[in-house]
XYZ file of C-alpha atoms in Angstrom:
523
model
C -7.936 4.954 30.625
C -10.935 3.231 31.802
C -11.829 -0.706 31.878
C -15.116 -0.439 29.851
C -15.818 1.474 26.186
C -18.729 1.213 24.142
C -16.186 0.753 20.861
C -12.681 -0.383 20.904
C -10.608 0.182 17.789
C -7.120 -1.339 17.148
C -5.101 0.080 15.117
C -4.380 3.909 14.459
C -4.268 4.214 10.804
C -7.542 5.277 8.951
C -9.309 2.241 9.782
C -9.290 2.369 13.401
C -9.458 6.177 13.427
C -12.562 6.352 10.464
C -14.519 3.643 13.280
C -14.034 5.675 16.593
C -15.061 8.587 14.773
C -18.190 7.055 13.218
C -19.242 5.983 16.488
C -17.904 8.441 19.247
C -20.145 11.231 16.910
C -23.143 8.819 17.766
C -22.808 9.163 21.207
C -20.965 5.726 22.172
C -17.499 5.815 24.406
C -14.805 5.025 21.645
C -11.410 3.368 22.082
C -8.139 3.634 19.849
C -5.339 1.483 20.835
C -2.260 1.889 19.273
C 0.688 -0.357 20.083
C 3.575 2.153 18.711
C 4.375 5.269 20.465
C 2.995 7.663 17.355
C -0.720 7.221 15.682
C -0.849 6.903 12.422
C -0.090 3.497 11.597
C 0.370 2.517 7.811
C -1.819 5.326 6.745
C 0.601 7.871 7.991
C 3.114 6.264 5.416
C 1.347 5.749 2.685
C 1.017 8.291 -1.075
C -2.631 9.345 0.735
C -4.153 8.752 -2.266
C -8.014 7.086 -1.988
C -9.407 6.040 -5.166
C -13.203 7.177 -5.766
C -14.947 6.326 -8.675
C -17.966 8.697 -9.149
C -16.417 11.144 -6.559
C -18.199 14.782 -6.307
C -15.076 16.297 -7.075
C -14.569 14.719 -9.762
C -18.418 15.991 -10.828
C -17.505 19.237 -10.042
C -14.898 19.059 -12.633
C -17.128 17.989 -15.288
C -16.254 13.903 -15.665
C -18.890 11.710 -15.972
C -17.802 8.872 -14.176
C -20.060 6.371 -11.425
C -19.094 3.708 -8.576
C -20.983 1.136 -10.969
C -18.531 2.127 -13.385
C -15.793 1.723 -11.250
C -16.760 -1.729 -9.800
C -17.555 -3.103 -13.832
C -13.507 -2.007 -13.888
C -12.966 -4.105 -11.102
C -14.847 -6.805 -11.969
C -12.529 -7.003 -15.105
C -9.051 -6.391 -13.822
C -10.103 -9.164 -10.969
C -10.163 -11.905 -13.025
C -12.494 -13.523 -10.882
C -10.627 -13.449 -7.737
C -13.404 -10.514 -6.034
C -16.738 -10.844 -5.129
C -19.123 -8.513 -7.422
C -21.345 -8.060 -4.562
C -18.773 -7.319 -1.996
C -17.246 -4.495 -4.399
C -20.008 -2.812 -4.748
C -20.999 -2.668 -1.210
C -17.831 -1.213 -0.841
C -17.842 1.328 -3.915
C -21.518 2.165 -3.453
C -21.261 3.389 0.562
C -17.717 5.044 -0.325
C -19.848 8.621 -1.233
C -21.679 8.655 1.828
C -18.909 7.582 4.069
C -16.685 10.448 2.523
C -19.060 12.730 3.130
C -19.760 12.053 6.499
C -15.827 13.142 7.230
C -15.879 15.984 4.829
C -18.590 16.666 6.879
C -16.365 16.710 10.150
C -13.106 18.699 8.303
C -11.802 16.239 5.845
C -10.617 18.092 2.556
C -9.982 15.886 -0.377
C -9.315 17.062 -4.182
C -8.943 15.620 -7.096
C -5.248 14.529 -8.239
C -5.700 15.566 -12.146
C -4.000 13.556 -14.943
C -3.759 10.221 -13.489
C -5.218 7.481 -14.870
C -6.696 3.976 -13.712
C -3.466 1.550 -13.451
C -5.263 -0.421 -16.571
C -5.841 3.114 -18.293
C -7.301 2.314 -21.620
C -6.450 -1.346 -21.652
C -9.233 -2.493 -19.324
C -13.240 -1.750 -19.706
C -14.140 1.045 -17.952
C -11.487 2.158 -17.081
C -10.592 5.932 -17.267
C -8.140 8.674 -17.530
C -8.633 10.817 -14.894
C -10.854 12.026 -11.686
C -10.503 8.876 -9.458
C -7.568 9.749 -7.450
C -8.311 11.687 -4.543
C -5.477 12.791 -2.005
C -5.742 15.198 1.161
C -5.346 18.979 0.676
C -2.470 19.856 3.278
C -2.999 20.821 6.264
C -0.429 21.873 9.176
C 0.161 19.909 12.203
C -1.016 22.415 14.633
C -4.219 21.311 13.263
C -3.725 18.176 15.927
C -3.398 20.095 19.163
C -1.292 18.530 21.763
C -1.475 15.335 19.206
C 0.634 16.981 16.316
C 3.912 15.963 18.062
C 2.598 12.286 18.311
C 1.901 11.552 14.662
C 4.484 8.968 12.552
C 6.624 11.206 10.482
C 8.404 9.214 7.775
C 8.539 11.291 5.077
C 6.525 9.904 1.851
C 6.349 11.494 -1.748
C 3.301 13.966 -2.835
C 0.920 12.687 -5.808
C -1.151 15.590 -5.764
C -0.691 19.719 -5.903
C 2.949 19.356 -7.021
C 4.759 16.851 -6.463
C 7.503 17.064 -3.336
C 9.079 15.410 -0.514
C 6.747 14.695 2.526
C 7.700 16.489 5.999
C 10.004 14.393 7.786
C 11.462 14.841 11.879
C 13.259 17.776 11.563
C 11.078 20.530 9.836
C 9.800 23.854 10.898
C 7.762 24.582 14.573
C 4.294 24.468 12.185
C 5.291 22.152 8.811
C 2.352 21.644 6.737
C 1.861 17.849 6.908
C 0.859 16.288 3.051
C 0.099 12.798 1.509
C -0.109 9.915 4.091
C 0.376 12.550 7.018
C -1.915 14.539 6.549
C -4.993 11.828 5.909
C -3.969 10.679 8.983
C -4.081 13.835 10.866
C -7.458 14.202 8.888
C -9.263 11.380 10.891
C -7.116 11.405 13.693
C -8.820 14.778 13.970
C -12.050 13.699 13.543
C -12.225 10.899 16.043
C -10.418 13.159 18.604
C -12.900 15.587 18.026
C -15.962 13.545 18.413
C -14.862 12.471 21.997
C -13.002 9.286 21.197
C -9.792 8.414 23.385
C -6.584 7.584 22.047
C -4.072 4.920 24.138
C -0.324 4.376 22.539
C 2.388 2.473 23.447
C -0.426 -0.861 24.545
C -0.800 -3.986 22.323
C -3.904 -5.798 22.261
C -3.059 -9.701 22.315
C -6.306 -11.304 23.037
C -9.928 -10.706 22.515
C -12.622 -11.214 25.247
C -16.230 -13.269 25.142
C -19.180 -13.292 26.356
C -22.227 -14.447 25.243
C -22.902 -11.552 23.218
C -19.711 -11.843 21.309
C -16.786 -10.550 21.634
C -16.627 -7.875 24.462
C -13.391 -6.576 24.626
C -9.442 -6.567 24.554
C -6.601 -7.894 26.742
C -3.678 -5.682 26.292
C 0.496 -7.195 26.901
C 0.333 -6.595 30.103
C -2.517 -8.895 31.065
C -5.308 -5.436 31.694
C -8.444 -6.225 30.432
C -10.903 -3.485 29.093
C -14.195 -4.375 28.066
C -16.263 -3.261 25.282
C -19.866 -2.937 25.114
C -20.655 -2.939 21.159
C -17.342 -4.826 20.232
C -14.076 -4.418 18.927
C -12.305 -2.873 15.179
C -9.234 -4.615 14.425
C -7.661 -2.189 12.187
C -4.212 -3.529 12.734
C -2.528 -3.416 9.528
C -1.050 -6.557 7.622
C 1.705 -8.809 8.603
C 4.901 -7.549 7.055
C 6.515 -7.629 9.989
C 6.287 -11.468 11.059
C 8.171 -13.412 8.732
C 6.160 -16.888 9.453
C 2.919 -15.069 7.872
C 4.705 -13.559 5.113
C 6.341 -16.688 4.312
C 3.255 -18.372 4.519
C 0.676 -16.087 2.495
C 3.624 -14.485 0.405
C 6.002 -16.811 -0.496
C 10.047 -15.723 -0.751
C 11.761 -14.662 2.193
C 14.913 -14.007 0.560
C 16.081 -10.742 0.244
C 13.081 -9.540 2.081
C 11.656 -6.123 3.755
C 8.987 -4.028 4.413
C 8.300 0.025 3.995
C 5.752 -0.510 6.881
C 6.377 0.715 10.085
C 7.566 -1.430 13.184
C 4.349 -3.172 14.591
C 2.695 -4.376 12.071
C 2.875 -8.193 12.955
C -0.299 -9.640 12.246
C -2.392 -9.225 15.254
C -5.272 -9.097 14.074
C -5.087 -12.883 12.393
C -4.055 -14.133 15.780
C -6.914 -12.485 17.673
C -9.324 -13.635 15.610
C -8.596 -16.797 14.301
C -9.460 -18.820 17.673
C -12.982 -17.926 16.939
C -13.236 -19.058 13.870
C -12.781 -16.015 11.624
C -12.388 -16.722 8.146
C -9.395 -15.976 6.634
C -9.328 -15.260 2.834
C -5.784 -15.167 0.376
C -5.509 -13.505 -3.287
C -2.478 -15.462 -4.904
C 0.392 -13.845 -3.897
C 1.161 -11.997 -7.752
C -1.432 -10.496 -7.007
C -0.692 -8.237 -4.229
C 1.494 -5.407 -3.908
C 5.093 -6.047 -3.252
C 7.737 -3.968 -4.944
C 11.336 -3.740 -5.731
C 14.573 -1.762 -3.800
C 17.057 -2.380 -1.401
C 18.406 -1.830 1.780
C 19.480 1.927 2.139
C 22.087 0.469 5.450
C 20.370 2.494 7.586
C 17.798 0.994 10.315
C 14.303 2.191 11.527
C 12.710 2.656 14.975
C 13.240 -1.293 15.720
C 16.674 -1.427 14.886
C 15.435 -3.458 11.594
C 17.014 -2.701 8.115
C 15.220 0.492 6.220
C 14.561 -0.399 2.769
C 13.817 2.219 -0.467
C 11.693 1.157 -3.012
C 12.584 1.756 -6.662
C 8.945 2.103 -8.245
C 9.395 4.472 -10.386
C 11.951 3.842 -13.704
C 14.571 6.449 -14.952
C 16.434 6.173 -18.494
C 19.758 4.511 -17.785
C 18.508 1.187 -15.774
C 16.967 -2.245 -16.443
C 16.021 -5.131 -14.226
C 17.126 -8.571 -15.018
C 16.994 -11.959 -14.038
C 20.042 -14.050 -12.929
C 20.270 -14.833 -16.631
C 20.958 -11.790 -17.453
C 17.432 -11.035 -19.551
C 14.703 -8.388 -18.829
C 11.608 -10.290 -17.658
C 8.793 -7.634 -17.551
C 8.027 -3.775 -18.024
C 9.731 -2.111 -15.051
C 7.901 0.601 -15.403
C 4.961 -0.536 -13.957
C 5.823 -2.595 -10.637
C 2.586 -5.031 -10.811
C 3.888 -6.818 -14.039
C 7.291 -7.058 -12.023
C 5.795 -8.529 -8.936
C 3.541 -11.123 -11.107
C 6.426 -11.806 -12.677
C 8.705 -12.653 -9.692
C 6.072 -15.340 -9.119
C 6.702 -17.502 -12.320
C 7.678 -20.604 -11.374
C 9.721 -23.001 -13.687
C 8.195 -26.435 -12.970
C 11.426 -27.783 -14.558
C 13.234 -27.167 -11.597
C 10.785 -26.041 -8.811
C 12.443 -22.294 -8.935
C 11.412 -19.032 -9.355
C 12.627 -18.254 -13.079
C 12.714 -14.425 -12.196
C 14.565 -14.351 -8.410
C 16.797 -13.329 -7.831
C 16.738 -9.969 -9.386
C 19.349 -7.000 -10.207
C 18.901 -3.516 -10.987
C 21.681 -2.856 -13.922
C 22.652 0.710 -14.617
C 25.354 3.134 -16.049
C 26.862 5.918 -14.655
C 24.750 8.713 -15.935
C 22.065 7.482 -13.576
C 24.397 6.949 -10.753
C 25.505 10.788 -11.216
C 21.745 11.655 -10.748
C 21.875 10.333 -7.123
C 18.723 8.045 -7.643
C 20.651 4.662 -6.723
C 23.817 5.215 -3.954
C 26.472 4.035 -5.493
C 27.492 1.801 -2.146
C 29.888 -0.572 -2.296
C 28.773 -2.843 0.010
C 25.260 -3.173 -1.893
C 26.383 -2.306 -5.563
C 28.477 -4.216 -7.633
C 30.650 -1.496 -10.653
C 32.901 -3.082 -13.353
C 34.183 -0.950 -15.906
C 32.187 -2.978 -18.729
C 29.318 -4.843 -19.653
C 30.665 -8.305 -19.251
C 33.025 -7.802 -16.151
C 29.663 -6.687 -14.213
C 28.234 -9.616 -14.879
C 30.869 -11.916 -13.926
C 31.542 -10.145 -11.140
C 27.536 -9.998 -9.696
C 27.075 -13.539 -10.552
C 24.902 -12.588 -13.420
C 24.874 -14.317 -17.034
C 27.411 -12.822 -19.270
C 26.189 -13.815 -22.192
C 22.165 -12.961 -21.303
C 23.554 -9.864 -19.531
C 25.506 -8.324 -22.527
C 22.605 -9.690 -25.189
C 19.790 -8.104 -23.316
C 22.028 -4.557 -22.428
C 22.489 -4.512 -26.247
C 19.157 -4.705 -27.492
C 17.485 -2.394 -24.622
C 19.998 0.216 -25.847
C 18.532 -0.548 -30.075
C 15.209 0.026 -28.555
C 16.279 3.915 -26.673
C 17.818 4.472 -30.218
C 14.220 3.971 -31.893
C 12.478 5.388 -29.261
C 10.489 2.357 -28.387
C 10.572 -1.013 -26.229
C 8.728 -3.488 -28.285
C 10.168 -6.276 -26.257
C 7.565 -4.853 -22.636
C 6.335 -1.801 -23.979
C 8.380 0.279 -21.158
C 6.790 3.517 -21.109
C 3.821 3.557 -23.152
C 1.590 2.703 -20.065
C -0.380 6.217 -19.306
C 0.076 5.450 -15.101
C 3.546 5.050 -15.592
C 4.009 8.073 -17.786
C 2.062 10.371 -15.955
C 4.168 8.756 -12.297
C 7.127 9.162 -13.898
C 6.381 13.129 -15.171
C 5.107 13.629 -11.549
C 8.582 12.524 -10.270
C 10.950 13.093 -12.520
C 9.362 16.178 -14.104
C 10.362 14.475 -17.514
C 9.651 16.058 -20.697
C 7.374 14.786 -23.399
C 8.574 11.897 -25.530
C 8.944 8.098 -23.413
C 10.385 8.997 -19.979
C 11.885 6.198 -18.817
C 14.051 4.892 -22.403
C 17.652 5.517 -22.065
C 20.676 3.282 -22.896
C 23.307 1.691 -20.638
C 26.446 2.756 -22.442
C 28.599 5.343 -20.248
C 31.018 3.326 -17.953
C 31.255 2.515 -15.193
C 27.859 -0.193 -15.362
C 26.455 -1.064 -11.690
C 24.266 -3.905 -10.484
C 22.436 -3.807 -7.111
C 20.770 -6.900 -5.836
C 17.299 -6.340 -5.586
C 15.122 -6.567 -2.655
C 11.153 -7.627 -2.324
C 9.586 -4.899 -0.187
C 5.973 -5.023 1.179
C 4.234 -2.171 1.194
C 2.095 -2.797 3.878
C -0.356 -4.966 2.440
C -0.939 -8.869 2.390
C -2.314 -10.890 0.099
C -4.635 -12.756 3.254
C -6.901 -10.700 6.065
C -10.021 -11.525 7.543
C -12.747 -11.650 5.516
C -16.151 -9.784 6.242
C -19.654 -8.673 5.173
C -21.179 -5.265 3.938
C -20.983 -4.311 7.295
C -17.579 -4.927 8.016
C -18.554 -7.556 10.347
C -15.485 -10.538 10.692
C -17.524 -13.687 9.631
C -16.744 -17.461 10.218
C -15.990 -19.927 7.465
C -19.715 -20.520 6.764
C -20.356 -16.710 6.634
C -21.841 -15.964 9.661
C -21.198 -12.780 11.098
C -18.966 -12.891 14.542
C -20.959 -10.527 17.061
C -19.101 -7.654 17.949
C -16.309 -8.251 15.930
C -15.361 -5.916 13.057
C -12.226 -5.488 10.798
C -10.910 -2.525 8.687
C -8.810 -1.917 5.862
C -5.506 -3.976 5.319
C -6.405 -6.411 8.003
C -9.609 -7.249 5.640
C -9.267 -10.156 2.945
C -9.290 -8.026 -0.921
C -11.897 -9.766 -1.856
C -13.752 -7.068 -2.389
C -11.127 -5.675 -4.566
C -9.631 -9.119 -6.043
C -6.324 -7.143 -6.557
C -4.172 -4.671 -4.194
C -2.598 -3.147 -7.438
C -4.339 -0.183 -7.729
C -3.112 3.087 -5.562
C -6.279 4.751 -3.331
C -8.470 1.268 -3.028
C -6.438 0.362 0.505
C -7.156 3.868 1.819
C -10.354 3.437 0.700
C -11.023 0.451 2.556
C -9.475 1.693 5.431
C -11.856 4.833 5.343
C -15.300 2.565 4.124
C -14.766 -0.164 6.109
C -14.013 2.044 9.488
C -17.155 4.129 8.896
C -19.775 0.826 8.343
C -17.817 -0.886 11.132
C -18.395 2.519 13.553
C -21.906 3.059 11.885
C -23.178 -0.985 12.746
C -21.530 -0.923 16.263
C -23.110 2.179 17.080
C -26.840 0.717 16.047
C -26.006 -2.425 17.768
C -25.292 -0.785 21.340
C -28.652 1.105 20.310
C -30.027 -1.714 19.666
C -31.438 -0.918 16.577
């Protein structure tokens, strides 16, 4: 690699990629740096979905649908914590910067049946024709790069669904979801000329009195940048002093985001006076699972999250008592916030997934005995998880009077038309509520629930329609842009919502590629 670029992007992921692309096909000298040995960053683990509303596919299809519309849904699911103007910015340049890549080999299509999360509670919301995902493609598509992409292997939303490709498929597997959006822009920026370094972490930015004008890697190298720098590094779940700080409870903690993802980008920029913006923690995405006692790439615990309910489980509090529709994994994050004032504790944490053993017989939960509790009744699980009896057996009863009516009246488990149509999609589960079934064939099992990131954070540096990192007092930082998960959400004022972080990622990278290649222009 050489010591000068005219664009340096951090991160690998759709961000970083979407910005060398943008401005490599301008003509400028473009820089990824990746600090893990594969590209693909969070992106590459991720459903793939990107939420468009308005999309031409969508159009094509015959559903009337707008970016204004989508942003008036935003504005009311938000509850005041985005910025109107900043959401439409970002909804109203999402058709061009999609076509631009479709443009350059991206191939998108519409994931039909799936509603808005808020689906018909919310204004504006709708029932299908936002949900984009990537059409497969196979890896030979990358060249010499296709052994280089991150493999976990993710679930598929869209064309059926089935497992992702993992390590050990065939010569030429056909990469889907996450995977293959990756591949899509790792692709594109390869193709327009851009450079790719992995295994080298940026640590440091450089100034001048143009801005900032380039990178110091680990290792003390410094390579310079003419137009600036993308940080496109991902969120923090990796660092457990920032999630502690923006996310609250460390207990029983983990992360579905690969190794790496540490927060860089917060301690690169915040010496120069970057702005950094928080949503309240219930607010962001974190779901619920457990360790599977297996490790990943940094000898670090691998965790499996359980976001999608069967018939046969329930969540509960230490008391014993359902707390929230576990069917749809926002209302169970918010409600893992509550705080009892009383007593200065969370009233929902710790948690326990409680189930019998016709769900254990259908392999979703391991029946491990080191991280699942089985009793060969009601009340001796409870005593012997350190749950309440009384609250345990009370709540087990009356979730199994609601499977007999064919209704939860208590959360409405089910009824949601996001969680029925996920649930369909993964289960392949029949019409009729999906996810009711009692807890009444012995032996009962409790597993201690984890808190697992998904790769997002409720803080990130906050910028302007151009994806330009500003200061406190708004000013735009020269030559210093920031992309997708390491952005604050305030143009989003939620992360609960599948597509909108790949969508941010994708936006984001192209405005960020598009402004630094106008400002080495100087236009």
């Amino acid at each position: 690699m050489d010591d000068e670029y005219d664009l340096i992007c951090v991160g690998s992921g759709i961000g970083g990629c979407a910005a060398a692309a943008v401005a490599a096909d301008a003509g400028a000298r473009a820089l990824v740096i990746e600090r893990a040995d594969v590209v693909g960053g969070v992106t590459a683990v991720s459903g793939g979905q990107i939420w468009v509303p308005g999309n031409r596919w969508a159009r094509e299809l015959g559903i009337a649908d707008s970016a204004e519309n989508g942003a008036r849904y935003i504005d009311g699911v938000a509850r005041g914590h985005n910025d109107p103007d900043r959401t439409r910015a970002l909804l109203g340049a999402a058709g061009e910067a999609i076509e631009f890549f479709t443009g350059r080999g991206l191939a998108l299509r519409v994931i039909r049946g799936l509603p808005d999360y808020y689906f018909p509670d919310a204004a504006h919301s709708v029932p299908d024709g936002r949900y984009l995902d990537p059409v497969p493609l196979p890896a030979s598509a990358l060249g010499d790069w296709a052994g280089r992409l991150r493999r976990t292997a993710v679930w598929s939303m869209g064309g059926g669904l089935g497992p992702g490709t993992g390590d050990d498929g065939p010569s030429d597997p056909v990469l889907t979801t996450g995977q293959a959006l990756a591949a899509y822009f790792l692709r594109a920026a390869l193709d327009a000329g851009a450079q790719v370094m992995t295994g080298a972490t940026a640590t440091g930015l450089l100034t001048g009195d143009g801005g900032v004008t380039g990178v110091v890697l680990d290792d003390g190298r410094e390579i310079n940048s003419r137009a600036g720098v993308v940080l496109a590094t991902g969120a923090y779940d990796r660092d457990p002093d920032l999630v502690h700080r923006f996310e609250g409870v460390l207990d029983d903690h983990g992360t579905g985001a690969p190794p790496g993802i540490m927060g860089d980008h917060l301690r690169m920029a915040a010496p120069l006076g970057a702005s950094i913006w928080s949503l309240p923690a219930a607010r962001n995405t974190v779901q619920v699972g457990f360790p599977t006692g297996g490790t990943d790439e940094a000898g670090e615990a691998r965790y499996r999250t359980h976001w999608v309910m069967h018939p046969h489980e329930i969540i509960v509090n230490s008391r014993g008592e359902r707390f929230a529709d576990e069917s749809f994994y926002p209302a169970i994050n918010a409600a893992l916030q509550q705080l009892d004032g009383a007593s200065q504790r969370l009233s929902n944490w710790p948690a326990w997934l409680v189930f019998d053993q016709d769900l254990a017989e259908r392999g979703v939960v391991e029946v491990d005995p080191e991280r699942v509790v089985s009793a060969p009744s009601v009340l001796e699980l409870a005593r012997t998880a350190g749950i309440g009896e009384a609250g345990l057996a009370s709540t087990v009863a009356r979730y199994n009077d609601a499977c007999a009516r064919g209704r939860d009246d208590a959360f409405g488990r089910g009824e949601r038309p996001w969680s029925v149509a996920m649930s369909r999609m993964a289960t392949g589960g029949g019409p009729g509520n999906p996810m009711l079934g009692p807890i009444a064939r012995p032996p009962f099992h409790a597993a201690r629930l984890a808190r697992v990131q998904a790769g997002l954070g409720s803080a990130g540096l906050e910028v302007d329609g151009s994806a330009r990192v500003v200061t406190w007092v708004g000013e735009a930082i020269p030559g210093l842009y920031a992309a997708g998960n390491a952005t604050a959400r305030n143009d989003m004022g939620f992360s609960a919502q599948s597509g909108t972080s790949n969508l941010r990622g994708l936006v984001q990278g192209y405005l960020a590629g598009r402004d630094a290649a106008r400002r080495l222009a100087g236009t």
